[in-house]
Short mmCIF file of C-alpha atoms and ligand atoms in Angstrom, two decimals:
data_model
loop_
_atom_site.label_atom_id
_atom_site.label_comp_id
_atom_site.label_asym_id
_atom_site.label_seq_id
_atom_site.Cartn_x
_atom_site.Cartn_y
_atom_site.Cartn_z
CA MET A 200 79.06 113.73 118.42
CA LYS A 201 80.55 114.26 115.45
CA GLY A 202 82.06 111.94 112.54
CA LEU A 203 85.17 110.73 111.78
CA LYS A 204 86.38 113.69 109.22
CA GLU A 205 84.94 116.11 111.64
CA TYR A 206 87.36 114.73 114.25
CA ALA A 207 90.44 113.75 111.88
CA GLU A 208 90.29 117.91 110.37
CA ILE A 209 90.39 118.60 113.82
CA VAL A 210 93.64 116.89 114.59
CA ASN A 211 94.83 117.70 111.10
CA ALA A 212 94.88 121.46 112.16
CA ARG A 213 96.58 120.62 114.60
CA LEU A 214 99.48 118.42 113.62
CA ARG A 215 100.15 121.24 111.07
CA THR A 216 101.04 123.83 113.99
CA VAL A 217 102.63 120.75 116.86
CA PHE A 218 106.42 121.37 115.43
CA PRO A 219 106.49 125.33 115.14
CA ALA A 220 104.59 124.93 118.80
CA LEU A 221 106.99 122.94 120.28
CA ALA A 222 110.12 124.99 119.61
CA GLU A 223 108.84 127.95 120.85
CA ASN A 224 107.76 125.44 124.28
CA SER A 225 108.28 127.77 127.25
CA PHE A 226 109.82 125.00 129.38
CA VAL A 227 112.74 123.93 127.20
CA GLU A 228 115.12 126.20 124.94
CA GLY A 229 116.81 124.59 122.13
CA GLU A 230 116.22 124.17 118.24
CA MET A 231 114.73 121.75 115.77
CA PRO A 232 117.05 120.93 112.66
CA GLU A 233 114.89 122.58 109.48
CA LEU A 234 115.73 119.29 107.76
CA LEU A 235 114.46 117.24 110.48
CA VAL A 236 111.38 119.02 110.57
CA ARG A 237 110.78 118.89 107.10
CA SER A 238 111.74 114.82 107.19
CA MET A 239 108.89 114.54 109.93
CA ASN A 240 105.90 116.75 108.43
CA TYR A 241 106.38 114.62 105.28
CA SER A 242 105.32 112.08 107.00
CA LEU A 243 102.72 113.67 109.35
CA LEU A 244 101.04 115.61 106.92
CA ALA A 245 100.87 112.51 103.65
CA GLY A 246 97.74 112.20 104.67
CA GLY A 247 96.28 109.10 106.52
CA LYS A 248 92.68 108.70 108.27
CA ARG A 249 93.71 109.53 111.73
CA LEU A 250 91.70 106.87 112.68
CA ARG A 251 93.27 105.91 115.88
CA PRO A 252 93.60 110.04 117.32
CA SER A 253 89.95 110.43 116.10
CA MET A 254 88.34 107.91 118.33
CA LEU A 255 90.58 108.97 121.15
CA LEU A 256 88.57 112.14 120.50
CA ALA A 257 85.28 110.83 120.08
CA ALA A 258 85.72 108.11 123.39
CA VAL A 259 86.98 111.47 125.39
CA ASP A 260 83.88 113.16 123.63
CA MET A 261 81.36 109.99 124.66
CA LEU A 262 82.18 110.60 128.29
CA ASP A 263 81.53 114.12 128.27
CA GLY A 264 85.77 114.77 128.84
CA ASP A 265 87.40 117.74 128.00
CA VAL A 266 88.10 117.08 123.88
CA ASP A 267 90.07 120.31 124.12
CA PHE A 268 92.57 119.26 126.84
CA ALA A 269 93.01 115.46 124.99
CA LEU A 270 94.03 117.15 121.38
CA ASP A 271 97.48 116.47 121.66
CA PHE A 272 97.46 114.14 123.43
CA ALA A 273 94.84 112.47 120.01
CA CYS A 274 98.01 114.43 118.32
CA ALA A 275 100.95 112.22 120.06
CA VAL A 276 98.97 109.07 119.35
CA GLU A 277 99.06 110.16 115.74
CA MET A 278 102.69 110.92 116.03
CA ILE A 279 103.36 107.84 117.18
CA HIS A 280 101.84 106.20 114.60
CA SER A 281 103.57 107.92 112.08
CA TYR A 282 106.61 107.13 113.64
CA SER A 283 105.88 103.17 113.62
CA LEU A 284 105.29 103.62 109.51
CA ILE A 285 108.02 105.11 108.56
CA HIS A 286 110.15 102.59 110.74
CA ASP A 287 108.14 99.53 109.10
CA ASP A 288 108.47 101.00 106.22
CA LEU A 289 112.78 101.25 106.10
CA PRO A 290 114.72 98.22 104.07
CA GLY A 291 115.51 96.50 107.16
CA MET A 292 112.06 95.88 107.64
CA ASP A 293 109.03 95.24 104.97
CA ASP A 294 111.05 97.23 102.32
CA ASP A 295 108.51 99.51 101.02
CA THR A 296 108.89 102.62 98.53
CA MET A 297 105.65 104.17 98.66
CA ARG A 298 103.06 105.16 101.60
CA ARG A 299 100.18 107.14 101.97
CA GLY A 300 101.10 107.70 97.79
CA ARG A 301 103.97 109.08 98.24
CA PRO A 302 107.13 107.82 97.91
CA THR A 303 108.20 106.57 101.67
CA ASN A 304 110.52 108.31 103.80
CA HIS A 305 113.61 106.96 103.31
CA VAL A 306 113.32 107.00 99.76
CA VAL A 307 113.20 110.91 99.52
CA PHE A 308 115.71 111.89 102.90
CA GLY A 309 118.00 108.33 102.77
CA VAL A 310 117.60 105.77 105.93
CA GLY A 311 119.43 107.59 108.44
CA GLN A 312 117.34 110.57 107.93
CA ALA A 313 114.41 108.65 108.18
CA ILE A 314 115.05 106.42 111.63
CA LEU A 315 115.82 109.52 113.49
CA ALA A 316 112.40 111.58 111.31
CA GLY A 317 110.92 108.38 113.41
CA ASP A 318 112.42 108.79 116.51
CA GLY A 319 112.10 112.51 116.42
CA LEU A 320 108.43 111.91 116.18
CA LEU A 321 107.96 109.48 118.73
CA ASN A 322 109.76 111.51 121.46
CA ALA A 323 108.34 114.74 120.67
CA ALA A 324 105.06 112.53 121.11
CA PHE A 325 105.85 112.62 124.49
CA GLU A 326 107.35 116.37 124.95
CA LEU A 327 103.37 117.19 123.82
CA MET A 328 101.65 115.55 125.80
CA LEU A 329 103.99 116.59 128.59
CA ARG A 330 104.23 120.02 128.11
CA ARG A 331 100.06 119.59 127.82
CA ALA A 332 100.29 118.13 131.23
CA LEU A 333 102.28 120.38 132.92
CA GLU A 334 99.72 123.38 131.68
CA LYS A 335 96.94 121.84 133.85
CA PRO A 336 98.27 120.77 137.21
CA GLU A 337 94.50 119.76 138.47
CA LEU A 338 94.45 117.33 135.46
CA ALA A 339 97.53 115.87 136.04
CA GLN A 340 96.93 112.28 137.40
CA ARG A 341 94.47 111.69 134.01
CA SER A 342 97.57 112.82 132.69
CA LEU A 343 99.92 110.78 133.99
CA ARG A 344 97.25 107.95 133.18
CA ALA A 345 96.63 108.29 129.83
CA ILE A 346 100.54 109.08 129.60
CA TYR A 347 101.37 105.72 130.65
CA GLU A 348 98.41 103.67 128.41
CA ILE A 349 99.80 105.28 125.69
CA ALA A 350 103.00 104.11 125.86
CA THR A 351 101.97 100.92 126.97
CA GLY A 352 100.31 100.08 124.28
CA ALA A 353 102.61 101.92 121.67
CA GLY A 354 105.75 100.02 123.95
CA VAL A 355 107.48 96.66 124.57
CA THR A 356 104.73 95.01 125.50
CA GLY A 357 103.12 96.47 122.65
CA MET A 358 102.78 97.61 119.04
CA ILE A 359 106.98 96.83 119.92
CA ALA A 360 106.69 93.72 121.01
CA GLY A 361 104.11 92.78 117.43
CA GLN A 362 106.72 94.35 115.45
CA VAL A 363 109.59 92.06 116.95
CA LEU A 364 107.18 88.77 116.39
CA ASP A 365 106.38 89.64 113.16
CA LEU A 366 109.74 90.40 111.77
CA TYR A 367 110.73 86.79 113.56
CA CYS A 368 108.11 84.60 112.24
CA GLU A 369 108.60 86.45 108.20
CA HIS A 370 112.34 85.92 108.98
CA ASN A 371 112.22 82.01 110.25
CA ALA A 372 108.57 80.71 108.77
CA VAL A 373 106.43 80.16 111.20
CA MET A 374 102.84 79.97 111.08
CA ASP A 375 100.81 78.58 113.36
CA ASP A 376 97.41 80.51 114.87
CA HIS A 377 98.54 81.73 117.92
CA ALA A 378 101.88 83.74 116.75
CA LEU A 379 99.41 85.60 114.41
CA SER A 380 97.03 86.51 117.23
CA PHE A 381 99.92 88.22 119.16
CA ILE A 382 101.27 89.70 116.39
CA HIS A 383 97.58 90.58 115.25
CA ARG A 384 97.08 92.58 119.26
CA ASP A 385 100.59 93.47 119.88
CA LYS A 386 100.90 94.91 116.11
CA THR A 387 97.67 95.99 115.46
CA ALA A 388 95.03 95.95 117.96
CA CYS A 389 97.60 97.87 120.99
CA MET A 390 97.55 101.14 119.33
CA PHE A 391 93.57 100.95 119.40
CA ILE A 392 93.39 99.64 122.28
CA TYR A 393 95.30 101.93 124.76
CA PRO A 394 94.76 105.56 122.90
CA LEU A 395 91.24 104.16 124.21
CA ARG A 396 91.44 104.05 127.81
CA ALA A 397 92.98 106.85 127.87
CA ALA A 398 90.47 108.74 126.79
CA GLY A 399 88.67 106.82 129.40
CA ALA A 400 91.44 107.81 131.97
CA LEU A 401 91.24 111.75 130.87
CA ALA A 402 87.97 111.84 130.64
CA GLY A 403 87.70 110.36 133.91
CA ALA A 404 85.85 107.10 133.36
CA THR A 405 85.19 104.14 135.26
CA GLN A 406 87.33 101.46 135.76
CA ALA A 407 84.37 99.57 133.82
CA GLN A 408 84.69 101.66 131.67
CA ILE A 409 88.12 101.83 130.42
CA ASP A 410 87.60 98.29 130.54
CA ALA A 411 85.37 97.87 128.58
CA LEU A 412 86.75 100.77 125.65
CA GLY A 413 90.12 98.79 125.76
CA ARG A 414 88.31 95.23 124.55
CA TYR A 415 86.44 97.12 122.27
CA GLY A 416 89.75 98.47 121.00
CA GLU A 417 91.24 94.60 121.32
CA ASN A 418 88.01 93.73 119.22
CA PHE A 419 88.53 96.62 116.71
CA GLY A 420 92.14 96.40 115.90
CA ARG A 421 91.88 92.94 114.78
CA ILE A 422 89.22 93.32 112.79
CA PHE A 423 90.70 96.55 111.53
CA GLN A 424 94.25 93.30 110.51
CA ALA A 425 91.71 91.11 109.45
CA THR A 426 90.01 92.94 106.66
CA ASP A 427 92.72 94.13 105.55
CA ASP A 428 94.33 90.60 105.32
CA LEU A 429 90.58 90.30 103.43
CA LEU A 430 91.00 93.03 101.05
CA ASP A 431 94.39 92.21 99.70
CA VAL A 432 92.71 88.91 98.26
CA VAL A 433 89.14 90.46 97.64
CA GLY A 434 89.31 93.93 97.73
CA ASP A 435 89.35 96.27 94.49
CA ALA A 436 93.06 97.67 93.61
CA ALA A 437 91.48 100.68 92.01
CA GLU A 438 89.26 101.64 94.36
CA MET A 439 92.12 101.01 96.85
CA GLY A 440 94.96 102.40 95.17
CA LYS A 441 97.26 99.57 95.50
CA THR A 442 98.85 96.00 94.40
CA LEU A 443 96.86 93.60 96.05
CA GLY A 444 97.87 89.83 96.77
CA LYS A 445 100.89 91.58 97.83
CA ASP A 446 100.44 88.72 101.00
CA ALA A 447 99.69 85.35 99.42
CA GLU A 448 103.22 86.47 97.15
CA GLN A 449 105.68 87.16 100.00
CA GLY A 450 104.12 83.73 101.76
CA LYS A 451 102.92 86.06 104.68
CA LEU A 452 101.31 84.75 107.60
CA THR A 453 97.43 86.52 107.21
CA VAL A 454 94.67 85.17 109.02
CA VAL A 455 93.53 84.57 105.01
CA SER A 456 96.85 81.99 104.88
CA LEU A 457 95.67 80.75 107.64
CA HIS A 458 91.70 80.00 107.38
CA GLY A 459 91.41 80.99 103.77
CA VAL A 460 88.55 83.91 103.31
CA GLU A 461 85.40 82.38 104.46
CA GLY A 462 87.40 81.22 107.99
CA ALA A 463 88.62 84.71 108.02
CA ARG A 464 84.84 86.01 107.06
CA ALA A 465 83.86 84.25 110.01
CA GLN A 466 86.44 85.77 112.97
CA VAL A 467 85.54 88.36 111.47
CA ARG A 468 81.33 88.34 112.42
CA MET A 469 81.94 86.80 115.68
CA LEU A 470 85.39 90.37 116.47
CA LEU A 471 82.31 92.39 115.20
CA GLU A 472 79.45 90.89 118.08
CA ARG A 473 82.28 90.95 120.72
CA ALA A 474 83.41 94.38 120.10
CA MET A 475 79.43 95.58 119.73
CA THR A 476 78.88 93.61 123.21
CA GLU A 477 81.37 96.29 125.01
CA LEU A 478 79.58 99.27 123.69
CA ASP A 479 76.62 98.18 125.76
CA ILE A 480 77.22 99.78 128.61
CA PHE A 481 77.81 103.21 127.02
CA GLY A 482 74.15 103.19 125.56
CA ALA A 483 73.18 105.12 122.54
CA GLU A 484 76.36 107.28 123.24
CA ALA A 485 78.77 104.82 120.90
CA GLN A 486 76.56 105.22 117.95
CA PHE A 487 79.61 106.73 116.76
CA PHE A 488 81.56 103.25 117.34
CA ARG A 489 79.32 100.87 116.17
CA ASP A 490 79.14 103.16 112.85
CA LEU A 491 83.03 102.58 112.44
CA ILE A 492 83.32 99.22 113.29
CA ALA A 493 80.29 98.47 110.49
CA SER A 494 81.62 100.30 107.82
CA MET A 495 85.13 98.77 108.13
CA VAL A 496 83.34 95.45 108.40
CA ASP A 497 80.90 96.43 105.09
CA ARG A 498 84.13 96.78 102.88
CA THR A 499 85.40 93.31 103.20
CA LYS A 500 81.56 91.61 101.98
C1 GRG B 892 108.52 99.88 113.50
C2 GRG B 892 108.00 99.78 116.26
C3 GRG B 892 107.43 99.61 115.28
C4 GRG B 892 105.86 99.79 114.15
C5 GRG B 892 105.32 98.93 113.62
C6 GRG B 892 102.17 100.53 112.21
C7 GRG B 892 103.22 99.15 112.34
C8 GRG B 892 103.79 98.67 113.32
C9 GRG B 892 103.17 98.21 111.11
C10 GRG B 892 102.82 98.92 109.50
C11 GRG B 892 102.57 97.78 108.91
C12 GRG B 892 100.40 97.29 109.06
C13 GRG B 892 100.45 96.86 107.79
C14 GRG B 892 100.56 97.05 109.79
C15 GRG B 892 99.11 97.00 110.44
C16 GRG B 892 97.75 97.47 109.66
C17 GRG B 892 97.92 99.44 110.32
C18 GRG B 892 98.52 100.21 110.94
C19 GRG B 892 98.32 99.94 109.06
C20 GRG B 892 97.81 101.25 108.86
O1 GRG B 892 97.02 102.00 109.11
P1 GRG B 892 96.23 103.05 109.29
O2 GRG B 892 95.21 102.37 107.97
O3 GRG B 892 97.05 103.96 107.96
O4 GRG B 892 95.26 103.36 109.85
P2 GRG B 892 96.93 105.60 107.31
O5 GRG B 892 97.89 106.07 106.43
O6 GRG B 892 95.33 105.72 107.67
O7 GRG B 892 97.19 105.95 108.73
#
């Protein structure tokens, strides 16, 4: 098993070639405007931890699946994540001017082009996965299942649903735990749950293993978001390279605004225990996932 950095490097190397590869598509004739490629790559290749695609690859590896075959599925997950960040930063949503250490996509290319760069990344993600699936008919059933899982996580009962609810709550000053829990699951955790389930499908895992990966992903995603909320209050601005205290300033619905710092820490401890329990079924092979979640929690102590 590799570490996060090694998986992230494998993902980065492939992401750099995605658009030339799709342009040389052997199934469909067509050209991509240079401006579109530039704006999509501007955000896609701007850095980022590559957490979601690395976790997908690590899960395939853990289950003795074909990591090379899974790579385009992992890249597709990162492309979907990048599209969501471009759209989230738009003036009609979070209205952010900096992302991944550089001006946001719409600041550089304009709002219209940024919307199209996001749309392009989302569509290209599915092109990439389907193209890979067509190359290996013997893995068609596993690929279809994986694409379905990823579409679900990113979709109208997943990330998009979470974003809708988040916007609604912000505009209507909704401040309750039930809404917060839905937002955390749909907006943030779904992009961990379903890529991990997709990894299980690609590796030919049992249903019990796929479900355990999904539940780990849910607890991981909830911790990821709670940690993000906590660090906005207790983090070190210099170390994190961003302005903190933004959530409180904007009156945002967060675990800390509802439960306070100690309440949020208690939630993280409970979620951590649950996440670790879900890994039992994979035994010692799941060390990557134990270490990953422990290092995330450590940052908030
Ligand atoms: C526009 C449909 C749509 C959805 C947007 C992803 C998202 C939903 C919003 C981003 C805002 C936000 C703070 C979400 C929760 C946490 C999150 C997804 C943070 C960014 O992910 P990282 O830390 O970023 O993995 P990098 O840059 O490392 O990839």
